[in-house]
Amino acid sequence: MQNEVVSREEWLEARRALLLKEKEATKLRDSINAERMALPWVKVDKDYVFETPEGKKSLADLFDGRSQLLIYHFMLGPDWEAGCPGCSFLSDHVDGALPHLNHHDVTWVAVSRAPLDKIAAYKRRMGWKFPWVSSFGSDFNFDYHVSFSPEDLAKDKVFYNFTSIEPAEAHDELPGLSAFYRNDKGEVFHTYSSYARGPEELIGTLMILDRAPKGRNEESTMNFVRRHDEYEDAPKTSSCCH
């Protein structure tokens, strides 16, 4: 279906009307960002242990010497064969941002409940560089409401995205993003979490598609997304030594 075709003058009038709304949206985003930064914090007193390529680490260790930590709750369960396509889609956008985040006192780490060897294998397959650790055997994913046991899913309701949802809408793993701050005393505070479509703005491809003539051209949320090596025209991995 093709949109209405008009004169340049009519298009300009319509575009200016849309621009006013775009500016309103930008100002609203700025206002929401300010409110996000003004949220109260919760001190993290529980000791969480993560398996990393360098050995066991605490939540405070994951900051890697910086004061701010962003944890992406990547859907990869202990018995999963591959990572979630949606989480993989978002993660494709992370490596290029790492130098800028690190320079701005922010550490990015992905966390999954899968064992470390399974994480490492999938990370190699995807060609990613960002830190990715395992919370296997820890309460971390359950405490931050992104992992659910069979007992949880057998209940009438499951708590996700700050509300109670039907177990049929849930899964053993769900996505999210959590932010933490570490002060000079070494105390760690939980400052923010976002779930479901909340972290969507981190996916630059979606923001680009929103400007394309057909937009996201999807039948349901991100139904077009595949792991980047599963598209029919996916480029083959090559080496400069070949």
XYZ file of C-alpha atoms in Angstrom:
242
model
C 0.000 0.000 0.000
C 1.416 3.386 -0.997
C 0.900 6.563 0.983
C -0.855 9.553 -0.499
C 1.282 11.426 -3.036
C 1.129 15.222 -2.700
C 2.963 18.337 -3.808
C 6.216 19.421 -2.179
C 4.344 22.301 -0.476
C 1.718 19.956 1.018
C 4.442 17.547 2.149
C 6.311 20.405 3.838
C 3.185 21.435 5.724
C 2.599 17.882 6.962
C 6.268 17.455 7.869
C 6.287 20.659 9.926
C 3.206 19.476 11.823
C 4.950 16.191 12.612
C 8.118 18.063 13.622
C 6.177 19.820 16.383
C 5.183 16.446 17.818
C 8.740 15.123 17.450
C 10.011 18.089 19.457
C 7.360 17.410 22.095
C 8.515 13.791 22.269
C 12.151 14.896 22.644
C 11.252 17.238 25.503
C 9.191 14.495 27.137
C 12.134 12.104 26.838
C 14.401 14.693 28.482
C 11.865 15.085 31.292
C 11.600 11.317 31.779
C 15.401 11.015 31.837
C 15.542 13.654 34.581
C 12.935 11.772 36.609
C 14.838 8.537 36.073
C 18.017 10.059 37.487
C 16.031 11.446 40.436
C 14.651 8.043 41.456
C 15.507 6.944 45.010
C 18.040 4.141 45.365
C 18.003 0.805 47.207
C 21.136 -0.430 48.945
C 22.158 -3.931 47.850
C 23.100 -5.861 50.978
C 22.832 -9.365 49.564
C 26.049 -11.061 48.474
C 25.777 -12.236 44.878
C 28.491 -14.366 43.288
C 28.991 -14.566 39.531
C 31.097 -16.947 37.474
C 33.385 -15.017 35.112
C 36.302 -15.941 32.846
C 38.571 -14.526 35.570
C 36.961 -16.543 38.365
C 34.232 -15.808 40.890
C 33.259 -12.153 41.321
C 30.867 -10.209 43.485
C 28.408 -7.623 42.200
C 30.814 -4.900 43.337
C 33.626 -6.563 41.371
C 31.595 -6.340 38.155
C 31.927 -2.529 38.202
C 35.548 -3.075 37.118
C 36.760 0.039 38.941
C 33.991 2.339 37.693
C 31.140 3.834 39.706
C 28.274 2.877 37.404
C 27.179 -0.550 36.223
C 24.563 -1.508 33.642
C 23.532 -5.159 33.651
C 21.639 -6.573 30.718
C 19.572 -9.567 31.773
C 20.230 -11.745 28.719
C 17.784 -14.600 28.185
C 19.959 -17.713 28.114
C 18.807 -20.358 30.575
C 20.863 -23.261 31.913
C 19.267 -25.721 29.466
C 18.949 -23.396 26.458
C 20.843 -24.266 23.294
C 21.169 -20.638 22.120
C 20.490 -17.131 23.337
C 17.193 -15.324 22.825
C 17.022 -13.759 19.320
C 15.676 -10.483 20.746
C 18.427 -10.265 23.370
C 20.935 -11.102 20.647
C 19.502 -8.321 18.473
C 20.030 -5.784 21.255
C 23.472 -7.143 22.065
C 24.611 -6.696 18.462
C 24.585 -2.956 19.242
C 26.735 -3.039 22.388
C 30.375 -3.582 21.396
C 30.695 -0.304 19.483
C 29.381 1.599 22.511
C 31.774 0.023 25.033
C 34.705 2.487 24.657
C 32.301 5.414 25.042
C 30.537 3.892 28.052
C 33.784 2.966 29.773
C 35.230 6.425 29.177
C 32.076 7.854 30.741
C 32.513 5.800 33.950
C 29.963 3.134 32.967
C 30.575 -0.628 32.816
C 28.278 -2.845 30.754
C 27.898 -6.518 31.666
C 25.467 -9.149 30.399
C 24.239 -11.692 32.942
C 22.576 -15.040 32.235
C 21.816 -18.134 34.273
C 23.448 -20.427 31.738
C 26.774 -21.945 32.829
C 29.849 -20.008 31.773
C 30.956 -22.503 29.128
C 27.600 -22.241 27.352
C 27.784 -18.430 27.506
C 31.326 -18.482 26.114
C 30.329 -20.747 23.219
C 27.400 -18.557 22.188
C 29.474 -15.406 22.610
C 32.088 -16.848 20.231
C 29.392 -17.777 17.746
C 28.033 -14.215 17.765
C 31.494 -12.607 17.726
C 30.821 -10.309 20.693
C 33.412 -8.727 22.999
C 31.358 -7.256 25.870
C 31.688 -8.843 29.349
C 29.176 -11.627 29.964
C 28.983 -13.575 33.217
C 26.930 -16.382 34.704
C 24.629 -16.095 37.703
C 24.068 -19.861 37.740
C 23.452 -21.015 41.316
C 22.750 -17.448 42.452
C 19.466 -15.748 43.382
C 20.369 -12.697 41.311
C 18.085 -13.324 38.320
C 15.212 -14.337 40.556
C 15.614 -11.340 42.853
C 15.554 -8.990 39.855
C 12.500 -10.758 38.427
C 13.891 -11.993 35.116
C 14.065 -15.730 35.874
C 11.240 -17.943 37.036
C 11.266 -21.435 38.484
C 8.716 -24.106 37.556
C 7.100 -23.392 40.920
C 6.819 -19.688 40.028
C 5.225 -20.498 36.694
C 2.738 -22.856 38.383
C 1.307 -19.994 40.448
C -1.698 -17.857 39.520
C 0.490 -14.799 38.849
C 4.112 -13.964 38.084
C 5.734 -10.635 39.014
C 7.383 -9.017 35.985
C 7.790 -5.428 34.801
C 6.555 -4.155 38.187
C 3.186 -5.870 37.918
C 1.552 -9.284 38.176
C 1.090 -11.105 34.878
C -0.377 -14.419 33.834
C 2.158 -17.283 33.844
C 1.183 -17.926 30.219
C 2.660 -14.502 29.381
C 5.921 -15.342 31.157
C 8.782 -17.760 30.515
C 11.567 -19.294 32.559
C 13.725 -16.350 31.389
C 12.666 -12.806 30.464
C 14.690 -9.726 29.417
C 15.571 -6.610 31.361
C 18.156 -3.962 32.140
C 19.282 -2.949 35.638
C 21.502 -0.094 36.780
C 23.706 0.086 39.876
C 25.951 2.653 41.570
C 29.027 2.010 43.715
C 30.200 4.759 46.052
C 33.674 5.449 47.436
C 32.948 3.223 50.434
C 32.291 0.292 48.147
C 28.551 0.258 48.877
C 26.358 -0.805 45.974
C 22.924 0.621 45.210
C 20.240 -0.518 42.778
C 19.111 2.627 40.951
C 16.912 1.506 38.056
C 15.466 -1.449 36.176
C 13.530 -1.700 32.938
C 11.821 -4.700 31.403
C 9.885 -5.929 28.357
C 10.105 -3.186 25.685
C 11.692 -0.761 28.151
C 15.277 -1.124 26.813
C 14.074 -0.848 23.198
C 15.776 2.506 22.624
C 19.123 0.724 23.011
C 18.444 -1.070 19.724
C 19.743 1.354 17.135
C 18.461 -0.713 14.213
C 14.876 -0.161 15.374
C 15.467 3.575 15.674
C 16.790 3.591 12.094
C 13.882 1.517 10.801
C 11.459 3.973 12.416
C 12.762 6.545 9.903
C 12.484 4.232 6.872
C 9.420 4.414 4.567
C 7.993 1.076 5.782
C 9.107 1.513 9.389
C 9.594 -1.720 11.285
C 7.270 -3.552 8.886
C 6.467 -6.152 11.539
C 3.412 -8.310 12.209
C 4.159 -8.497 15.938
C 6.909 -7.000 18.084
C 10.249 -7.750 16.388
C 8.857 -10.836 14.623
C 11.270 -10.135 11.756
C 14.371 -10.448 13.932
C 16.771 -13.367 13.592
C 20.181 -14.000 15.072
C 22.577 -12.185 12.770
C 24.031 -15.429 11.385
C 20.593 -16.864 10.596
C 19.417 -14.473 7.890
C 19.401 -16.092 4.465
C 21.812 -13.475 3.144
C 24.001 -13.369 6.266
C 27.642 -12.686 5.331
C 30.008 -15.542 5.938
C 32.658 -15.096 8.603
C 35.970 -14.406 6.922
C 39.555 -13.890 7.966
C 42.070 -11.421 6.611
C 44.556 -14.287 6.562
C 42.538 -16.225 3.940
